[in-house]
Amino acid sequence: MIRNDRIVEEEPSNLSSSIVATLKEQIIHWHYPPEHRLTEIELCKTFNVSRSPVREALRVLATDGFVKKLPNRGYVVRQHNIVEIEELYEVRLALELYAVECLAKRGPLNKNDGEDLVKLKRTWTGLLNGSSKKAEELARLDTQFHETLAQAAGNKMLLRHLRTINERLMLFRMIDFDKTDRAKSTCHQHLKILKCITAQDTPGARATMQQNIEEGRNNVHTAIKDALARAYSMKT
Amino acid sequence: MIRNDRIVEEEPSNLSSSIVATLKEQIIHWHYPPEHRLTEIELCKTFNVSRSPVREALRVLATDGFVKKLPNRGYVVRQHNIVEIEELYEVRLALELYAVECLAKRGPLNKNDGEDLVKLKRTWTGLLNGSSKKAEELARLDTQFHETLAQAAGNKMLLRHLRTINERLMLFRMIDFDKTDRAKSTCHQHLKILKCITAQDTPGARATMQQNIEEGRNNVHTAIKDALARAYSMKT
DNA sequence: GTAGACCTAATTGTATACAATCAATAGGGC
DNA sequence: GCCCTATTGATTGTATACAATTAGGTCTAC
């Protein structure tokens, strides 16, 4: 989970919240197949708690869209299909283009935000020259990069919406970074974005950001289509 | 509540859901002062139900950001301040600019979406020539206009995010349309947006949309500042 | 008079009990 | 053999009971 130094939502320590966190994590990591039914009693057994916290957790997950509620019939896990993934990438694009535009237009940043961007520059320069990392680590750092920019843009609502989207895209970012040379091109794009921001080159920042996100979207798209094609060819 | 013909989330009919709807409505309409404490037992009395559905409702409202949860201390209503309102308007701007750009770029629409836009044109032409309406009705129609565009853009995730934002902005739209001549300028802007979309004039559509949303944002901003100033001058 | 500890009331957190609802299955009529 | 209906079992929806925690007040020591 990405924890930022300044905007943190304190999570209360009760059973319900930890069940939400655990189930969310499991659903994001495809622990359950799509449309898998979640019955309250079974969850009670696995978590060793009563139905009250489980019910509250499921309701929260339903409002967040991780599970679907069937009236009087409980819940099923709601796994995103390829169309929804692409939609999420597009919403991400809309929000991040706006964020990076704000940053580039604003000019000199305050101390905190400036330091954050310097850190990002250091991190991604290091990744460019250093040894190769695992896809999971790269996905984490990538999310951190984009959320730090949104944070520096200074709009908490934007950051909040971006985070709910990124939660859903985490696994697909990993698929993205499985692709050869993706890490390298991302490094270049990220560093260019940072350079454009400090140079107040708004169109350049926007264009590079768009390139960066759409490259990811395309990688994920082809990866999923390939996987589906393989699955289909195995059946026939 | 805006109900659309095609994308509707079926709301289960249980106590918890209706409590969520009622409380949300009340909070949006400033039925409670900011930071007003909501205790479970009091809500039980007002709704004549037990604590179970109330608890679940409060938890949902907390994840949606309408109330804030204090660990072991219950909930307080979380009213947006002027900064957050502006942030919401900016996120709206980012999403709607993207939506209108998609629409303008796409070219000829399918039957359903085309008919929707024709209906919008009829409605707002009528408003331009017809008698003046109440701010509440205008706010409703305005929300409908923008959500119909997002719907026609074809991205359900974008529409979902936009709706959560619009829920919070409903009351401020009413403030916006209290301003003299705002209805008229909105009519012109909306009709121009529709014209730009059919003419596939992407920059025109974006620019007009930006003008439309920022005019609203400015109206709300000055209205709130004036209200606060008046409140301050009364105290001194 | 003030600081600290302790106690109490209020409120939330959790568990369980009961009611309502729905899907599935078995049985009877055609 | 097929369709309709009634019963039943499983599951959710709601209510209540008990445990844990916290805020606020009171009492005592200094």
CSV table of C-alpha atoms in Angstrom, one decimal, chain A:
chain,number,residue,atom,x,y,z
A,1,MET,CA,0.0,0.0,0.0
A,2,ILE,CA,1.3,3.4,-0.9
A,3,ARG,CA,1.6,5.6,2.2
A,4,ASN,CA,2.4,9.2,1.6
A,5,ASP,CA,3.9,11.6,4.1
A,6,ARG,CA,1.3,14.2,4.1
A,7,ILE,CA,-2.1,13.0,3.0
A,8,VAL,CA,-2.9,9.9,5.0
A,9,GLU,CA,-6.4,8.8,5.9
A,10,GLU,CA,-6.1,7.3,9.3
A,11,GLU,CA,-7.5,3.8,9.3
A,12,PRO,CA,-9.3,2.9,12.4
A,13,SER,CA,-8.2,-0.4,13.9
A,14,ASN,CA,-11.3,-2.5,14.1
A,15,LEU,CA,-12.2,-5.9,12.6
A,16,SER,CA,-14.4,-4.4,9.9
A,17,SER,CA,-11.6,-2.2,8.5
A,18,SER,CA,-9.0,-4.9,8.5
A,19,ILE,CA,-11.5,-7.3,6.8
A,20,VAL,CA,-12.1,-4.6,4.1
A,21,ALA,CA,-8.3,-4.2,3.6
A,22,THR,CA,-7.7,-7.9,3.4
A,23,LEU,CA,-10.5,-8.7,1.0
A,24,LYS,CA,-9.6,-5.7,-1.1
A,25,GLU,CA,-6.1,-6.9,-1.4
A,26,GLN,CA,-7.2,-10.5,-2.2
A,27,ILE,CA,-9.6,-9.3,-4.9
A,28,ILE,CA,-7.1,-7.0,-6.4
A,29,HIS,CA,-4.6,-9.9,-6.6
A,30,TRP,CA,-7.2,-12.2,-8.2
A,31,HIS,CA,-7.4,-14.5,-5.2
A,32,TYR,CA,-11.0,-15.1,-6.3
A,33,PRO,CA,-12.3,-15.9,-9.7
A,34,PRO,CA,-14.8,-13.4,-11.2
A,35,GLU,CA,-18.4,-13.7,-10.0
A,36,HIS,CA,-17.1,-15.8,-7.1
A,37,ARG,CA,-19.8,-15.8,-4.4
A,38,LEU,CA,-18.9,-14.5,-1.0
A,39,THR,CA,-21.2,-15.7,1.8
A,40,GLU,CA,-21.1,-14.0,5.1
A,41,ILE,CA,-20.9,-17.2,7.1
A,42,GLU,CA,-17.9,-18.5,5.2
A,43,LEU,CA,-16.1,-15.2,5.6
A,44,CYS,CA,-16.9,-15.4,9.4
A,45,LYS,CA,-15.2,-18.7,9.5
A,46,THR,CA,-12.1,-17.7,7.6
A,47,PHE,CA,-11.7,-14.5,9.6
A,48,ASN,CA,-12.9,-16.0,12.9
A,49,VAL,CA,-15.3,-13.2,13.6
A,50,SER,CA,-19.1,-12.7,13.8
A,51,ARG,CA,-21.3,-11.5,11.0
A,52,SER,CA,-21.5,-7.9,12.1
A,53,PRO,CA,-18.0,-6.8,11.0
A,54,VAL,CA,-18.2,-9.0,7.9
A,55,ARG,CA,-21.5,-7.4,6.9
A,56,GLU,CA,-20.1,-3.9,7.3
A,57,ALA,CA,-17.0,-4.8,5.4
A,58,LEU,CA,-19.0,-6.2,2.5
A,59,ARG,CA,-21.2,-3.2,2.3
A,60,VAL,CA,-18.1,-0.9,2.1
A,61,LEU,CA,-16.5,-3.1,-0.6
A,62,ALA,CA,-19.8,-2.9,-2.5
A,63,THR,CA,-19.9,0.9,-2.5
A,64,ASP,CA,-16.3,0.9,-3.6
A,65,GLY,CA,-17.2,-1.5,-6.5
A,66,PHE,CA,-15.0,-4.4,-5.5
A,67,VAL,CA,-18.0,-6.7,-4.9
A,68,LYS,CA,-21.5,-6.6,-6.3
A,69,LYS,CA,-24.5,-6.9,-4.1
A,70,LEU,CA,-27.4,-9.2,-5.1
A,71,PRO,CA,-30.5,-8.2,-3.0
A,72,ASN,CA,-31.2,-10.9,-0.4
A,73,ARG,CA,-28.6,-13.1,-2.2
A,74,GLY,CA,-25.3,-11.8,-0.8
A,75,TYR,CA,-22.3,-10.7,-2.7
A,76,VAL,CA,-20.1,-11.7,-5.6
A,77,VAL,CA,-16.6,-10.4,-6.4
A,78,ARG,CA,-16.7,-8.0,-9.2
A,79,GLN,CA,-13.6,-8.5,-11.4
A,80,HIS,CA,-12.9,-5.9,-14.0
A,81,ASN,CA,-13.1,-6.9,-17.7
A,82,ILE,CA,-10.9,-5.6,-20.4
A,83,VAL,CA,-13.3,-2.8,-21.3
A,84,GLU,CA,-13.4,-1.5,-17.7
A,85,ILE,CA,-9.6,-1.7,-17.5
A,86,GLU,CA,-9.3,0.5,-20.5
A,87,GLU,CA,-11.9,2.9,-19.1
A,88,LEU,CA,-9.9,3.2,-15.9
A,89,TYR,CA,-6.8,4.0,-17.9
A,90,GLU,CA,-8.7,6.7,-19.7
A,91,VAL,CA,-10.0,8.3,-16.5
A,92,ARG,CA,-6.5,8.1,-15.2
A,93,LEU,CA,-5.3,9.9,-18.3
A,94,ALA,CA,-7.8,12.6,-17.9
A,95,LEU,CA,-6.9,13.2,-14.3
A,96,GLU,CA,-3.1,13.0,-14.7
A,97,LEU,CA,-3.0,15.2,-17.8
A,98,TYR,CA,-4.8,17.8,-15.7
A,99,ALA,CA,-2.5,17.3,-12.7
A,100,VAL,CA,0.7,17.6,-14.7
A,101,GLU,CA,-0.7,20.7,-16.6
A,102,CYS,CA,-1.4,22.4,-13.2
A,103,LEU,CA,2.1,21.6,-12.1
A,104,ALA,CA,3.9,22.8,-15.2
A,105,LYS,CA,1.8,26.0,-15.3
A,106,ARG,CA,2.3,26.8,-11.6
A,107,GLY,CA,6.0,27.6,-11.8
A,108,PRO,CA,8.3,27.3,-8.8
A,109,LEU,CA,7.1,24.8,-6.2
A,110,ASN,CA,7.1,25.1,-2.5
A,111,LYS,CA,9.7,23.4,-0.4
A,112,ASN,CA,7.9,20.1,0.3
A,113,ASP,CA,6.7,19.5,-3.3
A,114,GLY,CA,10.0,20.6,-4.8
A,115,GLU,CA,11.9,18.0,-2.6
A,116,ASP,CA,9.4,15.3,-3.6
A,117,LEU,CA,10.1,15.9,-7.2
A,118,VAL,CA,13.8,15.9,-6.6
A,119,LYS,CA,13.5,12.5,-4.9
A,120,LEU,CA,11.5,11.2,-7.8
A,121,LYS,CA,14.2,12.3,-10.2
A,122,ARG,CA,16.8,10.5,-8.1
A,123,THR,CA,14.8,7.3,-7.9
A,124,TRP,CA,14.1,7.1,-11.6
A,125,THR,CA,17.6,8.1,-12.6
A,126,GLY,CA,18.8,5.3,-10.3
A,127,LEU,CA,16.4,2.8,-12.0
A,128,LEU,CA,17.6,3.8,-15.4
A,129,ASN,CA,21.2,3.0,-14.6
A,130,GLY,CA,20.9,0.4,-11.9
A,131,SER,CA,20.0,-3.3,-12.0
A,132,SER,CA,16.6,-4.5,-13.2
A,133,LYS,CA,13.8,-4.8,-10.6
A,134,LYS,CA,10.9,-7.1,-10.3
A,135,ALA,CA,7.6,-6.1,-12.0
A,136,GLU,CA,5.9,-5.8,-8.6
A,137,GLU,CA,8.5,-3.3,-7.3
A,138,LEU,CA,8.4,-1.3,-10.5
A,139,ALA,CA,4.6,-1.2,-10.4
A,140,ARG,CA,4.8,0.1,-6.8
A,141,LEU,CA,7.3,2.8,-7.7
A,142,ASP,CA,5.3,3.8,-10.8
A,143,THR,CA,2.2,4.3,-8.7
A,144,GLN,CA,4.2,6.3,-6.3
A,145,PHE,CA,5.6,8.5,-9.1
A,146,HIS,CA,2.1,9.3,-10.4
A,147,GLU,CA,0.5,9.8,-7.0
A,148,THR,CA,3.4,12.1,-5.9
A,149,LEU,CA,2.8,14.3,-9.0
A,150,ALA,CA,-0.9,14.5,-8.2
A,151,GLN,CA,-0.1,15.3,-4.6
A,152,ALA,CA,2.2,18.1,-5.7
A,153,ALA,CA,-0.5,19.4,-7.9
A,154,GLY,CA,-2.2,20.2,-4.6
A,155,ASN,CA,-5.7,18.9,-5.3
A,156,LYS,CA,-6.7,16.4,-2.6
A,157,MET,CA,-9.9,15.4,-4.4
A,158,LEU,CA,-8.0,14.6,-7.6
A,159,LEU,CA,-5.5,12.6,-5.6
A,160,ARG,CA,-8.4,10.7,-3.9
A,161,HIS,CA,-10.0,9.8,-7.2
A,162,LEU,CA,-6.7,8.8,-8.7
A,163,ARG,CA,-6.0,6.5,-5.7
A,164,THR,CA,-9.3,4.6,-6.1
A,165,ILE,CA,-8.4,4.1,-9.7
A,166,ASN,CA,-4.9,3.0,-9.0
A,167,GLU,CA,-6.0,0.5,-6.4
A,168,ARG,CA,-7.9,-1.3,-9.2
A,169,LEU,CA,-5.0,-1.0,-11.7
A,170,MET,CA,-2.2,-2.3,-9.4
A,171,LEU,CA,-2.2,-5.9,-10.8
A,172,PHE,CA,-2.3,-4.6,-14.4
A,173,ARG,CA,0.6,-2.3,-13.8
A,174,MET,CA,2.5,-5.5,-12.9
A,175,ILE,CA,1.5,-7.0,-16.2
A,176,ASP,CA,2.6,-3.8,-17.9
A,177,PHE,CA,6.1,-4.0,-16.3
A,178,ASP,CA,6.5,-7.6,-17.2
A,179,LYS,CA,7.1,-6.4,-20.8
A,180,THR,CA,10.7,-6.2,-21.8
A,181,ASP,CA,12.2,-2.7,-22.0
A,182,ARG,CA,9.1,-1.2,-20.5
A,183,ALA,CA,11.0,-0.2,-17.4
A,184,LYS,CA,13.6,1.7,-19.5
A,185,SER,CA,11.1,3.6,-21.5
A,186,THR,CA,9.1,4.5,-18.4
A,187,CYS,CA,12.3,5.8,-16.8
A,188,HIS,CA,12.9,8.1,-19.8
A,189,GLN,CA,9.3,9.2,-19.9
A,190,HIS,CA,9.2,9.9,-16.2
A,191,LEU,CA,12.4,11.9,-16.2
A,192,LYS,CA,11.2,13.9,-19.2
A,193,ILE,CA,8.0,14.7,-17.4
A,194,LEU,CA,9.9,16.0,-14.5
A,195,LYS,CA,12.1,18.0,-16.8
A,196,CYS,CA,9.1,19.5,-18.6
A,197,ILE,CA,7.5,20.5,-15.2
A,198,THR,CA,10.6,22.4,-14.0
A,199,ALA,CA,11.0,24.0,-17.5
A,200,GLN,CA,7.3,25.0,-17.3
A,201,ASP,CA,6.8,23.2,-20.7
A,202,THR,CA,3.1,22.4,-20.4
A,203,PRO,CA,2.5,20.8,-23.8
A,204,GLY,CA,5.6,18.7,-23.4
A,205,ALA,CA,4.6,17.5,-20.0
A,206,ARG,CA,1.1,16.7,-21.2
A,207,ALA,CA,2.3,14.9,-24.3
A,208,THR,CA,4.9,12.8,-22.4
A,209,MET,CA,2.4,11.9,-19.7
A,210,GLN,CA,-0.1,10.8,-22.4
A,211,GLN,CA,2.6,8.7,-24.1
A,212,ASN,CA,3.5,7.1,-20.7
A,213,ILE,CA,0.0,6.2,-19.8
A,214,GLU,CA,-1.1,5.0,-23.2
A,215,GLU,CA,2.0,2.8,-23.5
A,216,GLY,CA,0.9,1.1,-20.3
A,217,ARG,CA,-2.7,0.8,-21.5
A,218,ASN,CA,-1.5,-0.8,-24.8
A,219,ASN,CA,0.7,-3.2,-23.0
A,220,VAL,CA,-2.0,-4.4,-20.7
A,221,HIS,CA,-4.5,-4.5,-23.6
A,222,THR,CA,-2.3,-6.8,-25.7
A,223,ALA,CA,-1.3,-8.9,-22.7
A,224,ILE,CA,-4.9,-9.6,-21.8
A,225,LYS,CA,-5.9,-10.3,-25.4
A,226,ASP,CA,-3.0,-12.7,-25.8
A,227,ALA,CA,-3.9,-14.4,-22.6
A,228,LEU,CA,-7.6,-14.8,-23.7
A,229,ALA,CA,-6.5,-16.0,-27.1
A,230,ARG,CA,-4.3,-18.7,-25.5
A,231,ALA,CA,-7.0,-19.7,-23.2
A,232,TYR,CA,-9.4,-20.0,-26.2
A,233,SER,CA,-6.9,-22.0,-28.3
A,234,MET,CA,-6.4,-24.4,-25.4
A,235,LYS,CA,-10.1,-25.1,-25.3
A,236,THR,CA,-10.4,-25.9,-29.0
